[in-house]
Amino acid sequence: MGASRIQMWQYITAILLIVFLGGHLVERLPWLVGAESYHDTLRSSFVSKQYGSWWSIGLLILAYTALFHGLNGVRGILHEWKPRLGTLWDAIIWAVFIVFALIATYTVAALW
Amino acid sequence: MSKGRAKENRPGLLRASLNPWLVRVEDHPERLAFVLHRVTGVIIIAYLLLHIIVTNTPARAGWEAWDQLMEQFGTNIVNQVGEFIVAGSVLFHGMNGIRLLLAEFFGVCIGRPEKPKPPYIPPTYRACQRQLLYLIFAVWPILWVFAGLLIFGVF
């Protein structure tokens, strides 16, 4: 994938993150979800409902886009740091992406 | 010109991109925003990887283990300070990201090209992306304090 195309994906994932991360963070506002405090919104009684609904697909999209956006940013920094190791950086970043995407997929699938 | 090995034409990764305290920002808040965007991005990706592992707990060990974990996180000051730092990072990175999307992806708020004339101030520095940046620097601490009140259980 060309550098400019990856940068386009960086912007596209940024737009997706505004939507999905925004939704994810709104769930932590206690008065919007009927909880007593921020920490109450993290209890299983609240969180399990989110995993058991269609929003879990949103959480999965959020995980993929956040991983791509974040790891691609790290990849850029690594390429600037040691440009000669570009292929190695790409391989490491893709490996980390796949491993953590699999963990996120397993989490959502198991709690569906 | 110095003898021996030629120096690379870059100021170094740390000074260039990761340390906001080493950056000269006179009249260039965009430079400070660039560095803060990177620093906050590194903090967020580190948190994201941990977050994906931690949120896997109920799938591996059940919801009781999750509740125990959240009880520990909620009462541990180190975790709360960590969450507070991540919240500030997400707030700045998100707001500055919207400014970058507008300027770089949608091409708005960057002014029009013009013939250079003294004092050679680029149109971009006089465009509304600069006002947006000042707005971000003003709103960010307010939202961060609000997030802190939530995280530390004030309300």
mmCIF file of N, CA, C and O in Angstrom, chain A residues 14-112:
data_model
loop_
_atom_site.group_PDB
_atom_site.id
_atom_site.type_symbol
_atom_site.label_atom_id
_atom_site.label_comp_id
_atom_site.label_asym_id
_atom_site.label_seq_id
_atom_site.Cartn_x
_atom_site.Cartn_y
_atom_site.Cartn_z
ATOM 1 N N ALA A 14 -9.693 8.360 11.418
ATOM 2 C CA ALA A 14 -9.872 9.462 12.371
ATOM 3 C C ALA A 14 -11.345 9.880 12.415
ATOM 4 O O ALA A 14 -11.899 10.116 13.494
ATOM 5 N N ILE A 15 -11.982 9.955 11.242
ATOM 6 C CA ILE A 15 -13.409 10.328 11.190
ATOM 7 C C ILE A 15 -14.248 9.255 11.897
ATOM 8 O O ILE A 15 -15.147 9.572 12.686
ATOM 9 N N LEU A 16 -13.937 7.986 11.625
ATOM 10 C CA LEU A 16 -14.669 6.891 12.281
ATOM 11 C C LEU A 16 -14.482 6.940 13.803
ATOM 12 O O LEU A 16 -15.410 6.688 14.573
ATOM 13 N N LEU A 17 -13.254 7.288 14.220
ATOM 14 C CA LEU A 17 -12.976 7.349 15.665
ATOM 15 C C LEU A 17 -13.786 8.436 16.346
ATOM 16 O O LEU A 17 -14.228 8.257 17.485
ATOM 17 N N ILE A 18 -13.965 9.571 15.657
ATOM 18 C CA ILE A 18 -14.767 10.655 16.256
ATOM 19 C C ILE A 18 -16.165 10.127 16.574
ATOM 20 O O ILE A 18 -16.710 10.382 17.646
ATOM 21 N N VAL A 19 -16.719 9.330 15.648
ATOM 22 C CA VAL A 19 -18.073 8.788 15.828
ATOM 23 C C VAL A 19 -18.090 7.706 16.907
ATOM 24 O O VAL A 19 -18.815 7.809 17.914
ATOM 25 N N PHE A 20 -17.268 6.684 16.727
ATOM 26 C CA PHE A 20 -17.363 5.504 17.595
ATOM 27 C C PHE A 20 -16.713 5.738 18.972
ATOM 28 O O PHE A 20 -17.250 5.294 19.990
ATOM 29 N N LEU A 21 -15.582 6.433 19.009
ATOM 30 C CA LEU A 21 -14.976 6.724 20.314
ATOM 31 C C LEU A 21 -15.839 7.732 21.077
ATOM 32 O O LEU A 21 -15.986 7.627 22.302
ATOM 33 N N GLY A 22 -16.433 8.670 20.317
ATOM 34 C CA GLY A 22 -17.360 9.610 20.947
ATOM 35 C C GLY A 22 -18.490 8.861 21.638
ATOM 36 O O GLY A 22 -18.812 9.127 22.799
ATOM 37 N N GLY A 23 -19.077 7.885 20.929
ATOM 38 C CA GLY A 23 -20.154 7.072 21.505
ATOM 39 C C GLY A 23 -19.686 6.273 22.711
ATOM 40 O O GLY A 23 -20.390 6.174 23.723
ATOM 41 N N HIS A 24 -18.477 5.726 22.616
ATOM 42 C CA HIS A 24 -17.908 4.914 23.690
ATOM 43 C C HIS A 24 -17.691 5.767 24.954
ATOM 44 O O HIS A 24 -17.951 5.314 26.081
ATOM 45 N N LEU A 25 -17.217 7.009 24.765
ATOM 46 C CA LEU A 25 -16.944 7.882 25.910
ATOM 47 C C LEU A 25 -18.227 8.430 26.527
ATOM 48 O O LEU A 25 -18.298 8.617 27.750
ATOM 49 N N VAL A 26 -19.234 8.660 25.689
ATOM 50 C CA VAL A 26 -20.526 9.132 26.202
ATOM 51 C C VAL A 26 -21.111 8.111 27.186
ATOM 52 O O VAL A 26 -21.764 8.474 28.171
ATOM 53 N N GLU A 27 -20.838 6.818 26.931
ATOM 54 C CA GLU A 27 -21.323 5.763 27.836
ATOM 55 C C GLU A 27 -20.715 5.856 29.237
ATOM 56 O O GLU A 27 -21.163 5.195 30.160
ATOM 57 N N ARG A 28 -19.657 6.645 29.382
ATOM 58 C CA ARG A 28 -19.003 6.786 30.695
ATOM 59 C C ARG A 28 -19.550 7.982 31.475
ATOM 60 O O ARG A 28 -19.101 8.257 32.576
ATOM 61 N N LEU A 29 -20.498 8.716 30.869
ATOM 62 C CA LEU A 29 -21.099 9.839 31.587
ATOM 63 C C LEU A 29 -22.256 9.301 32.422
ATOM 64 O O LEU A 29 -23.268 8.848 31.873
ATOM 65 N N PRO A 30 -22.132 9.319 33.756
ATOM 66 C CA PRO A 30 -23.080 8.594 34.620
ATOM 67 C C PRO A 30 -24.529 9.039 34.467
ATOM 68 O O PRO A 30 -25.429 8.204 34.473
ATOM 69 N N TRP A 31 -24.782 10.360 34.328
ATOM 70 C CA TRP A 31 -26.169 10.828 34.264
ATOM 71 C C TRP A 31 -26.844 10.472 32.951
ATOM 72 O O TRP A 31 -28.055 10.516 32.847
ATOM 73 N N LEU A 32 -26.076 10.105 31.930
ATOM 74 C CA LEU A 32 -26.674 9.714 30.647
ATOM 75 C C LEU A 32 -27.057 8.236 30.619
ATOM 76 O O LEU A 32 -27.939 7.834 29.862
ATOM 77 N N VAL A 33 -26.369 7.422 31.431
ATOM 78 C CA VAL A 33 -26.655 5.981 31.413
ATOM 79 C C VAL A 33 -27.348 5.524 32.697
ATOM 80 O O VAL A 33 -27.523 4.326 32.920
ATOM 81 N N GLY A 34 -27.733 6.485 33.537
ATOM 82 C CA GLY A 34 -28.467 6.149 34.749
ATOM 83 C C GLY A 34 -27.615 5.524 35.842
ATOM 84 O O GLY A 34 -28.124 4.755 36.662
ATOM 85 N N ALA A 35 -26.326 5.873 35.875
ATOM 86 C CA ALA A 35 -25.440 5.363 36.938
ATOM 87 C C ALA A 35 -25.190 6.471 37.966
ATOM 88 O O ALA A 35 -25.503 7.634 37.732
ATOM 89 N N GLU A 36 -24.622 6.058 39.121
ATOM 90 C CA GLU A 36 -24.383 7.043 40.181
ATOM 91 C C GLU A 36 -23.052 7.780 40.006
ATOM 92 O O GLU A 36 -22.900 8.912 40.448
ATOM 93 N N SER A 37 -22.091 7.089 39.403
ATOM 94 C CA SER A 37 -20.779 7.714 39.225
ATOM 95 C C SER A 37 -20.107 7.128 37.985
ATOM 96 O O SER A 37 -20.589 6.152 37.398
ATOM 97 N N TYR A 38 -18.979 7.728 37.624
ATOM 98 C CA TYR A 38 -18.183 7.225 36.489
ATOM 99 C C TYR A 38 -17.785 5.766 36.713
ATOM 100 O O TYR A 38 -17.906 4.934 35.807
ATOM 101 N N HIS A 39 -17.356 5.457 37.942
ATOM 102 C CA HIS A 39 -16.909 4.088 38.212
ATOM 103 C C HIS A 39 -18.065 3.086 38.177
ATOM 104 O O HIS A 39 -17.851 1.908 37.862
ATOM 105 N N ASP A 40 -19.280 3.556 38.481
ATOM 106 C CA ASP A 40 -20.449 2.674 38.356
ATOM 107 C C ASP A 40 -20.700 2.263 36.900
ATOM 108 O O ASP A 40 -21.194 1.168 36.632
ATOM 109 N N THR A 41 -20.360 3.159 35.970
ATOM 110 C CA THR A 41 -20.581 2.839 34.546
ATOM 111 C C THR A 41 -19.648 1.728 34.067
ATOM 112 O O THR A 41 -19.826 1.203 32.977
ATOM 113 N N LEU A 42 -18.627 1.419 34.883
ATOM 114 C CA LEU A 42 -17.678 0.357 34.502
ATOM 115 C C LEU A 42 -18.057 -0.995 35.102
ATOM 116 O O LEU A 42 -17.380 -1.991 34.854
ATOM 117 N N ARG A 43 -19.116 -1.028 35.910
ATOM 118 C CA ARG A 43 -19.532 -2.303 36.526
ATOM 119 C C ARG A 43 -20.162 -3.211 35.481
ATOM 120 O O ARG A 43 -20.691 -2.755 34.469
ATOM 121 N N SER A 44 -20.108 -4.514 35.785
ATOM 122 C CA SER A 44 -20.593 -5.513 34.816
ATOM 123 C C SER A 44 -22.062 -5.306 34.460
ATOM 124 O O SER A 44 -22.470 -5.594 33.332
ATOM 125 N N SER A 45 -22.860 -4.782 35.421
ATOM 126 C CA SER A 45 -24.285 -4.591 35.136
ATOM 127 C C SER A 45 -24.491 -3.616 33.977
ATOM 128 O O SER A 45 -25.474 -3.734 33.235
ATOM 129 N N PHE A 46 -23.589 -2.672 33.802
ATOM 130 C CA PHE A 46 -23.683 -1.727 32.685
ATOM 131 C C PHE A 46 -22.941 -2.241 31.454
ATOM 132 O O PHE A 46 -23.474 -2.224 30.347
ATOM 133 N N VAL A 47 -21.705 -2.697 31.671
ATOM 134 C CA VAL A 47 -20.846 -3.064 30.543
ATOM 135 C C VAL A 47 -21.397 -4.286 29.795
ATOM 136 O O VAL A 47 -21.349 -4.338 28.564
ATOM 137 N N SER A 48 -21.942 -5.264 30.546
ATOM 138 C CA SER A 48 -22.422 -6.488 29.893
ATOM 139 C C SER A 48 -23.563 -6.196 28.910
ATOM 140 O O SER A 48 -23.685 -6.860 27.885
ATOM 141 N N LYS A 49 -24.387 -5.171 29.225
ATOM 142 C CA LYS A 49 -25.476 -4.798 28.308
ATOM 143 C C LYS A 49 -24.919 -4.301 26.971
ATOM 144 O O LYS A 49 -25.472 -4.569 25.910
ATOM 145 N N GLN A 50 -23.796 -3.553 27.048
ATOM 146 C CA GLN A 50 -23.202 -3.017 25.814
ATOM 147 C C GLN A 50 -22.655 -4.134 24.933
ATOM 148 O O GLN A 50 -22.750 -4.082 23.707
ATOM 149 N N TYR A 51 -22.070 -5.156 25.563
ATOM 150 C CA TYR A 51 -21.530 -6.277 24.787
ATOM 151 C C TYR A 51 -22.641 -7.172 24.247
ATOM 152 O O TYR A 51 -22.457 -7.863 23.245
ATOM 153 N N GLY A 52 -23.774 -7.183 24.926
ATOM 154 C CA GLY A 52 -24.870 -8.057 24.509
ATOM 155 C C GLY A 52 -25.792 -7.433 23.477
ATOM 156 O O GLY A 52 -26.747 -8.056 23.039
ATOM 157 N N SER A 53 -25.519 -6.193 23.079
ATOM 158 C CA SER A 53 -26.382 -5.511 22.111
ATOM 159 C C SER A 53 -25.641 -5.323 20.782
ATOM 160 O O SER A 53 -24.497 -5.731 20.630
ATOM 161 N N TRP A 54 -26.361 -4.678 19.823
ATOM 162 C CA TRP A 54 -25.750 -4.428 18.510
ATOM 163 C C TRP A 54 -24.581 -3.467 18.611
ATOM 164 O O TRP A 54 -23.760 -3.379 17.697
ATOM 165 N N TRP A 55 -24.521 -2.711 19.708
ATOM 166 C CA TRP A 55 -23.413 -1.770 19.903
ATOM 167 C C TRP A 55 -22.064 -2.494 19.968
ATOM 168 O O TRP A 55 -21.016 -1.893 19.724
ATOM 169 N N SER A 56 -22.096 -3.828 20.267
ATOM 170 C CA SER A 56 -20.831 -4.575 20.320
ATOM 171 C C SER A 56 -20.131 -4.554 18.954
ATOM 172 O O SER A 56 -18.897 -4.594 18.898
ATOM 173 N N ILE A 57 -20.933 -4.482 17.867
ATOM 174 C CA ILE A 57 -20.315 -4.359 16.532
ATOM 175 C C ILE A 57 -19.604 -3.009 16.423
ATOM 176 O O ILE A 57 -18.507 -2.909 15.869
ATOM 177 N N GLY A 58 -20.247 -1.978 17.000
ATOM 178 C CA GLY A 58 -19.608 -0.661 17.043
ATOM 179 C C GLY A 58 -18.302 -0.710 17.823
ATOM 180 O O GLY A 58 -17.311 -0.095 17.431
ATOM 181 N N LEU A 59 -18.317 -1.464 18.943
ATOM 182 C CA LEU A 59 -17.099 -1.586 19.761
ATOM 183 C C LEU A 59 -15.983 -2.284 18.983
ATOM 184 O O LEU A 59 -14.807 -1.933 19.096
ATOM 185 N N LEU A 60 -16.392 -3.272 18.166
ATOM 186 C CA LEU A 60 -15.408 -3.999 17.363
ATOM 187 C C LEU A 60 -14.820 -3.081 16.285
ATOM 188 O O LEU A 60 -13.593 -3.062 16.076
ATOM 189 N N ILE A 61 -15.681 -2.315 15.616
ATOM 190 C CA ILE A 61 -15.201 -1.349 14.617
ATOM 191 C C ILE A 61 -14.274 -0.337 15.290
ATOM 192 O O ILE A 61 -13.224 0.024 14.752
ATOM 193 N N LEU A 62 -14.661 0.079 16.504
ATOM 194 C CA LEU A 62 -13.831 1.028 17.265
ATOM 195 C C LEU A 62 -12.450 0.436 17.539
ATOM 196 O O LEU A 62 -11.426 1.115 17.355
ATOM 197 N N ALA A 63 -12.424 -0.836 17.945
ATOM 198 C CA ALA A 63 -11.137 -1.483 18.249
ATOM 199 C C ALA A 63 -10.253 -1.539 16.997
ATOM 200 O O ALA A 63 -9.069 -1.196 17.049
ATOM 201 N N TYR A 64 -10.849 -1.962 15.854
ATOM 202 C CA TYR A 64 -10.057 -2.070 14.615
ATOM 203 C C TYR A 64 -9.535 -0.705 14.170
ATOM 204 O O TYR A 64 -8.356 -0.553 13.821
ATOM 205 N N THR A 65 -10.436 0.299 14.171
ATOM 206 C CA THR A 65 -10.022 1.616 13.674
ATOM 207 C C THR A 65 -8.995 2.257 14.613
ATOM 208 O O THR A 65 -8.033 2.862 14.148
ATOM 209 N N ALA A 66 -9.209 2.114 15.937
ATOM 210 C CA ALA A 66 -8.259 2.700 16.894
ATOM 211 C C ALA A 66 -6.898 2.022 16.766
ATOM 212 O O ALA A 66 -5.857 2.696 16.795
ATOM 213 N N LEU A 67 -6.902 0.700 16.598
ATOM 214 C CA LEU A 67 -5.636 -0.026 16.434
ATOM 215 C C LEU A 67 -4.923 0.422 15.167
ATOM 216 O O LEU A 67 -3.717 0.701 15.174
ATOM 217 N N PHE A 68 -5.670 0.503 14.060
ATOM 218 C CA PHE A 68 -5.045 0.909 12.792
ATOM 219 C C PHE A 68 -4.484 2.318 12.908
ATOM 220 O O PHE A 68 -3.329 2.572 12.573
ATOM 221 N N HIS A 69 -5.322 3.235 13.397
ATOM 222 C CA HIS A 69 -4.931 4.645 13.492
ATOM 223 C C HIS A 69 -3.718 4.817 14.416
ATOM 224 O O HIS A 69 -2.751 5.497 14.063
ATOM 225 N N GLY A 70 -3.766 4.185 15.580
ATOM 226 C CA GLY A 70 -2.695 4.336 16.553
ATOM 227 C C GLY A 70 -1.402 3.673 16.112
ATOM 228 O O GLY A 70 -0.325 4.273 16.184
ATOM 229 N N LEU A 71 -1.517 2.426 15.641
ATOM 230 C CA LEU A 71 -0.302 1.706 15.239
ATOM 231 C C LEU A 71 0.313 2.322 13.984
ATOM 232 O O LEU A 71 1.537 2.337 13.832
ATOM 233 N N ASN A 72 -0.528 2.844 13.080
ATOM 234 C CA ASN A 72 0.023 3.513 11.901
ATOM 235 C C ASN A 72 0.775 4.782 12.300
ATOM 236 O O ASN A 72 1.797 5.119 11.698
ATOM 237 N N GLY A 73 0.278 5.468 13.338
ATOM 238 C CA GLY A 73 0.998 6.631 13.853
ATOM 239 C C GLY A 73 2.357 6.234 14.409
ATOM 240 O O GLY A 73 3.371 6.884 14.127
ATOM 241 N N VAL A 74 2.383 5.145 15.176
ATOM 242 C CA VAL A 74 3.656 4.647 15.733
ATOM 243 C C VAL A 74 4.592 4.234 14.595
ATOM 244 O O VAL A 74 5.803 4.505 14.634
ATOM 245 N N ARG A 75 4.023 3.600 13.571
ATOM 246 C CA ARG A 75 4.814 3.175 12.405
ATOM 247 C C ARG A 75 5.512 4.382 11.764
ATOM 248 O O ARG A 75 6.692 4.324 11.416
ATOM 249 N N GLY A 76 4.764 5.482 11.656
ATOM 250 C CA GLY A 76 5.346 6.707 11.090
ATOM 251 C C GLY A 76 6.522 7.206 11.915
ATOM 252 O O GLY A 76 7.561 7.593 11.362
ATOM 253 N N ILE A 77 6.363 7.196 13.246
ATOM 254 C CA ILE A 77 7.446 7.649 14.128
ATOM 255 C C ILE A 77 8.656 6.731 13.985
ATOM 256 O O ILE A 77 9.799 7.186 13.894
ATOM 257 N N LEU A 78 8.405 5.411 13.933
ATOM 258 C CA LEU A 78 9.503 4.451 13.798
ATOM 259 C C LEU A 78 10.233 4.636 12.463
ATOM 260 O O LEU A 78 11.463 4.553 12.401
ATOM 261 N N HIS A 79 9.473 4.899 11.389
ATOM 262 C CA HIS A 79 10.091 5.128 10.075
ATOM 263 C C HIS A 79 10.961 6.374 10.095
ATOM 264 O O HIS A 79 12.020 6.410 9.457
ATOM 265 N N GLU A 80 10.525 7.416 10.829
ATOM 266 C CA GLU A 80 11.336 8.639 10.928
ATOM 267 C C GLU A 80 12.600 8.380 11.748
ATOM 268 O O GLU A 80 13.660 8.937 11.455
ATOM 269 N N TRP A 81 12.453 7.539 12.770
ATOM 270 C CA TRP A 81 13.572 7.259 13.675
ATOM 271 C C TRP A 81 14.674 6.470 12.955
ATOM 272 O O TRP A 81 15.833 6.867 12.939
ATOM 273 N N LYS A 82 14.289 5.333 12.381
ATOM 274 C CA LYS A 82 15.251 4.480 11.671
ATOM 275 C C LYS A 82 14.652 4.090 10.319
ATOM 276 O O LYS A 82 14.071 3.010 10.171
ATOM 277 N N PRO A 83 14.805 4.962 9.312
ATOM 278 C CA PRO A 83 14.178 4.701 8.010
ATOM 279 C C PRO A 83 14.672 3.408 7.351
ATOM 280 O O PRO A 83 13.938 2.766 6.606
ATOM 281 N N ARG A 84 15.899 3.028 7.639
ATOM 282 C CA ARG A 84 16.464 1.830 6.984
ATOM 283 C C ARG A 84 15.765 0.552 7.420
ATOM 284 O O ARG A 84 15.846 -0.460 6.741
ATOM 285 N N LEU A 85 15.143 0.591 8.588
ATOM 286 C CA LEU A 85 14.466 -0.609 9.099
ATOM 287 C C LEU A 85 12.983 -0.626 8.734
ATOM 288 O O LEU A 85 12.180 -1.276 9.395
ATOM 289 N N GLY A 86 12.627 0.096 7.671
ATOM 290 C CA GLY A 86 11.223 0.256 7.307
ATOM 291 C C GLY A 86 10.450 -1.051 7.188
ATOM 292 O O GLY A 86 9.336 -1.183 7.712
ATOM 293 N N THR A 87 11.024 -2.030 6.516
ATOM 294 C CA THR A 87 10.326 -3.314 6.319
ATOM 295 C C THR A 87 10.081 -4.007 7.653
ATOM 296 O O THR A 87 9.020 -4.575 7.880
ATOM 297 N N LEU A 88 11.104 -3.927 8.531
ATOM 298 C CA LEU A 88 10.968 -4.546 9.857
ATOM 299 C C LEU A 88 9.852 -3.868 10.648
ATOM 300 O O LEU A 88 9.013 -4.531 11.259
ATOM 301 N N TRP A 89 9.851 -2.517 10.636
ATOM 302 C CA TRP A 89 8.799 -1.785 11.364
ATOM 303 C C TRP A 89 7.425 -2.184 10.854
ATOM 304 O O TRP A 89 6.502 -2.399 11.635
ATOM 305 N N ASP A 90 7.281 -2.244 9.502
ATOM 306 C CA ASP A 90 5.976 -2.610 8.925
ATOM 307 C C ASP A 90 5.532 -3.990 9.418
ATOM 308 O O ASP A 90 4.378 -4.190 9.793
ATOM 309 N N ALA A 91 6.488 -4.940 9.431
ATOM 310 C CA ALA A 91 6.155 -6.317 9.834
ATOM 311 C C ALA A 91 5.735 -6.351 11.305
ATOM 312 O O ALA A 91 4.729 -7.005 11.659
ATOM 313 N N ILE A 92 6.481 -5.633 12.167
ATOM 314 C CA ILE A 92 6.161 -5.624 13.599
ATOM 315 C C ILE A 92 4.785 -5.006 13.832
ATOM 316 O O ILE A 92 3.946 -5.539 14.571
ATOM 317 N N ILE A 93 4.542 -3.867 13.170
ATOM 318 C CA ILE A 93 3.278 -3.154 13.378
ATOM 319 C C ILE A 93 2.098 -4.009 12.917
ATOM 320 O O ILE A 93 1.073 -4.106 13.616
ATOM 321 N N TRP A 94 2.228 -4.653 11.759
ATOM 322 C CA TRP A 94 1.128 -5.505 11.278
ATOM 323 C C TRP A 94 0.906 -6.705 12.199
ATOM 324 O O TRP A 94 -0.233 -7.109 12.438
ATOM 325 N N ALA A 95 2.004 -7.259 12.734
ATOM 326 C CA ALA A 95 1.877 -8.395 13.658
ATOM 327 C C ALA A 95 1.128 -7.967 14.924
ATOM 328 O O ALA A 95 0.209 -8.670 15.381
ATOM 329 N N VAL A 96 1.508 -6.801 15.476
ATOM 330 C CA VAL A 96 0.825 -6.297 16.685
ATOM 331 C C VAL A 96 -0.652 -6.042 16.365
ATOM 332 O O VAL A 96 -1.541 -6.383 17.160
ATOM 333 N N PHE A 97 -0.908 -5.452 15.188
ATOM 334 C CA PHE A 97 -2.294 -5.170 14.795
ATOM 335 C C PHE A 97 -3.111 -6.456 14.763
ATOM 336 O O PHE A 97 -4.211 -6.531 15.323
ATOM 337 N N ILE A 98 -2.574 -7.490 14.122
ATOM 338 C CA ILE A 98 -3.323 -8.748 13.973
ATOM 339 C C ILE A 98 -3.580 -9.389 15.339
ATOM 340 O O ILE A 98 -4.699 -9.816 15.641
ATOM 341 N N VAL A 99 -2.550 -9.424 16.198
ATOM 342 C CA VAL A 99 -2.702 -10.059 17.518
ATOM 343 C C VAL A 99 -3.781 -9.350 18.334
ATOM 344 O O VAL A 99 -4.706 -9.994 18.871
ATOM 345 N N PHE A 100 -3.707 -8.012 18.400
ATOM 346 C CA PHE A 100 -4.659 -7.275 19.238
ATOM 347 C C PHE A 100 -6.052 -7.233 18.607
ATOM 348 O O PHE A 100 -7.057 -7.222 19.327
ATOM 349 N N ALA A 101 -6.120 -7.249 17.281
ATOM 350 C CA ALA A 101 -7.434 -7.321 16.619
ATOM 351 C C ALA A 101 -8.094 -8.665 16.922
ATOM 352 O O ALA A 101 -9.316 -8.739 17.140
ATOM 353 N N LEU A 102 -7.287 -9.720 16.970
ATOM 354 C CA LEU A 102 -7.824 -11.052 17.301
ATOM 355 C C LEU A 102 -8.326 -11.080 18.750
ATOM 356 O O LEU A 102 -9.395 -11.647 19.031
ATOM 357 N N ILE A 103 -7.568 -10.480 19.674
ATOM 358 C CA ILE A 103 -8.001 -10.436 21.086
ATOM 359 C C ILE A 103 -9.326 -9.685 21.193
ATOM 360 O O ILE A 103 -10.266 -10.139 21.870
ATOM 361 N N ALA A 104 -9.427 -8.540 20.496
ATOM 362 C CA ALA A 104 -10.662 -7.740 20.548
ATOM 363 C C ALA A 104 -11.835 -8.521 19.949
ATOM 364 O O ALA A 104 -12.949 -8.509 20.493
ATOM 365 N N THR A 105 -11.585 -9.215 18.858
ATOM 366 C CA THR A 105 -12.641 -10.006 18.213
ATOM 367 C C THR A 105 -13.116 -11.119 19.141
ATOM 368 O O THR A 105 -14.323 -11.358 19.280
ATOM 369 N N TYR A 106 -12.154 -11.782 19.795
ATOM 370 C CA TYR A 106 -12.505 -12.852 20.735
ATOM 371 C C TYR A 106 -13.352 -12.308 21.886
ATOM 372 O O TYR A 106 -14.340 -12.929 22.295
ATOM 373 N N THR A 107 -12.957 -11.132 22.407
ATOM 374 C CA THR A 107 -13.699 -10.525 23.521
ATOM 375 C C THR A 107 -15.162 -10.302 23.136
ATOM 376 O O THR A 107 -16.084 -10.710 23.860
ATOM 377 N N VAL A 108 -15.361 -9.656 21.983
ATOM 378 C CA VAL A 108 -16.732 -9.332 21.559
ATOM 379 C C VAL A 108 -17.517 -10.608 21.251
ATOM 380 O O VAL A 108 -18.689 -10.743 21.644
ATOM 381 N N ALA A 109 -16.892 -11.564 20.564
ATOM 382 C CA ALA A 109 -17.588 -12.805 20.199
ATOM 383 C C ALA A 109 -17.970 -13.607 21.448
ATOM 384 O O ALA A 109 -19.076 -14.158 21.532
ATOM 385 N N ALA A 110 -17.074 -13.665 22.438
ATOM 386 C CA ALA A 110 -17.338 -14.457 23.639
ATOM 387 C C ALA A 110 -18.417 -13.832 24.520
ATOM 388 O O ALA A 110 -19.125 -14.547 25.237
ATOM 389 N N LEU A 111 -18.521 -12.496 24.482
ATOM 390 C CA LEU A 111 -19.476 -11.808 25.367
ATOM 391 C C LEU A 111 -20.776 -11.452 24.657
ATOM 392 O O LEU A 111 -21.658 -10.835 25.244
ATOM 393 N N TRP A 112 -20.917 -11.818 23.393
ATOM 394 C CA TRP A 112 -22.119 -11.489 22.596
ATOM 395 C C TRP A 112 -23.369 -12.130 23.194
ATOM 396 O O TRP A 112 -23.383 -13.292 23.537
#
